[in-house]
Amino acid sequence: MKVADLIENQVACTKLGVCGKQPDTAYLQDLLIYCLQGLSTYAKEALRENRLDNKVKRFTVEALFATLTNVNFNSEAIRNFINEAVKIREELKKKGYNVKETDACRIFPVDSMEELVKQGEEANRKLFQNSSDADIQSLKETTLYAIKGIAAYADHAAILGKEDDSVYAFIYDALDAMQRDGDMNYWLNMVLKAGEVNLKTMELLDAANTGKYGHPIPTAVPLGYKKGKAIVVSGHDLRDLELLLQQTEGKGIYIYTHGEMLPCHGYPELKKYKHFYGHYGTAWQNQQKEFAQFPGAILMTTNCIIKPQESYKDRIFTTGVVGWPGVKHIEDKDFTPVIEKALELPGFPEDREGKTVMVGFARNAVLSVAEKVIELVKAGKIRHFFLVGGCDGAKPGRSYYTEFVEKSPKDTVILTLACGKFRFFDKELGSIEGIPRLLDVGQCNDAYSAIQIALALSKAFNVSVNELPLSLILSWFEQKAVAILTTLLYLGIKNIRLGPSLPAFVSPNVLKVLVDNFSIKTIKTADEDLKEILGS
């Protein structure tokens, strides 16, 4: 594919974020990033000397996580992060580290929100227009978005007790380095290093989730509902779901998942709760319609919130780093307000049987039948594997992914993960000698499982991953998707098809590097791509 053709397919937000984020809040988040850069100049030295308090490390990833798409829209909450970042920076300064100070080391936030937003506008210029070289700027932004994704995964892992100082060290080093230029090779290596660190972070999170809740097992999840009171949980955080299940036990409330919480039904230690019933709704971009129709309380645990409608604003709650102005935030993980609201509301008036969908095909489940899969491939009964998934959005062009899955031949298998799967997660694709053709690997962070599956198959066939009958068809929307893409590049994965459009922060020259070295492609039509991949 020609670079010129790819460039025509690049998009970006202009006046208002497609997630609904107001410019003022976005500028405050830019100011927060800028303040974190100043903090990092000192924190990286403190960490190197093993003198950095763990609370500072945790604060850093939480603050970065809060700046992701669809996480925190509350300007006051972002202001609190800004003030805390500067407070920590000043405390680290007093320890006398020998650093080369930058403007970000000297900025102090003003009291007026209006003036603070102006500081944010200036921070935006310094973050996104601080390099005279467009390619260096492009790679800096790619690194920034990648470390935001890394921070999200690191935060989830840390909540369950899994941390690694090498992850924090890279975040601090990268944030500090962004204040200076470096050359093209330096920043290309930084992007690939982000991929390496993200792989480590996803490994930590995988160990945290499976260590606490067991390895996912194939599980049928009802899409219907039970008569009675109800709470729906959205986001990504397994610990929040567990706490809610514990606190609602015996209270006559059924718990449902929404969005990327669907894979939670496959974890043995979460499955054991009898009132953990089924899945409600689809992906994040449909929540306004779906939540308006839900007759119970709603808990948002991490990213993916969009502007709550008035019809349910009084029954939606946030926790962790997620936030929305005027929505009640649960700070201490005591979900009593959520439970009380659910008990006030009518709940579902009757049982409704619906379809079921299968989850739980993480690496342990898939590799347990690897020998059979290998036999089917060698016998020509499985011709090809497609990994179809990623971050979803509302853009009409994303219907491509549904069409691609529907048109995939019956001798192919679809692996899927993240919220991109909700375009086709309930399709009945059948099976190949007992192996389901649609295998749900899990959440976006479960890309680690997908990578491990690919590496195990490549070892079994004694070929490289790029030589496997495997194609990656990915959709991207926010920063965790960028982090995962950098990991795939770090691993040398080629011929990735990315859509529905390419990110605007990738410059033409950087795009050329990706095309020349990794054969990155944009999606065409389902028919064209299937023909090109399968040769028929």
Tab-separated table of N, CA, C and O in Angstrom, residues 355-356 424-430 437-438:
chain	number	residue	atom	x	y	z
A	355	LYS	N	-30.169	-14.742	23.870
A	355	LYS	CA	-29.023	-15.488	23.362
A	355	LYS	C	-27.989	-15.646	24.467
A	355	LYS	O	-28.024	-14.962	25.499
A	356	THR	N	-27.052	-16.531	24.255
A	356	THR	CA	-25.866	-16.581	25.095
A	356	THR	C	-24.647	-16.381	24.199
A	356	THR	O	-24.685	-16.671	23.000
A	424	PHE	N	-19.841	-7.905	16.485
A	424	PHE	CA	-20.174	-9.250	15.974
A	424	PHE	C	-20.160	-10.324	17.061
A	424	PHE	O	-20.238	-11.507	16.761
A	425	PHE	N	-20.088	-9.929	18.345
A	425	PHE	CA	-19.874	-10.913	19.410
A	425	PHE	C	-21.002	-11.931	19.548
A	425	PHE	O	-20.810	-13.016	20.091
A	426	ASP	N	-22.203	-11.590	19.058
A	426	ASP	CA	-23.338	-12.499	19.196
A	426	ASP	C	-23.662	-13.238	17.888
A	426	ASP	O	-24.715	-13.868	17.766
A	427	LYS	N	-22.737	-13.168	16.925
A	427	LYS	CA	-22.953	-13.893	15.669
A	427	LYS	C	-22.731	-15.395	15.895
A	427	LYS	O	-21.836	-15.795	16.636
A	428	GLU	N	-23.546	-16.196	15.265
A	428	GLU	CA	-23.405	-17.639	15.387
A	428	GLU	C	-22.602	-18.153	14.189
A	428	GLU	O	-23.134	-18.337	13.094
A	429	LEU	N	-21.319	-18.359	14.426
A	429	LEU	CA	-20.411	-18.749	13.345
A	429	LEU	C	-20.169	-20.250	13.283
A	429	LEU	O	-19.469	-20.728	12.391
A	430	GLY	N	-20.701	-20.990	14.248
A	430	GLY	CA	-20.513	-22.433	14.245
A	430	GLY	C	-19.146	-22.827	14.783
A	430	GLY	O	-18.474	-22.054	15.467
A	437	ARG	N	-15.656	-21.222	16.070
A	437	ARG	CA	-15.014	-20.337	15.092
A	437	ARG	C	-14.813	-18.935	15.637
A	437	ARG	O	-13.986	-18.172	15.112
A	438	LEU	N	-15.552	-18.561	16.678
A	438	LEU	CA	-15.407	-17.239	17.290
A	438	LEU	C	-14.913	-17.436	18.720
A	438	LEU	O	-15.618	-17.985	19.561
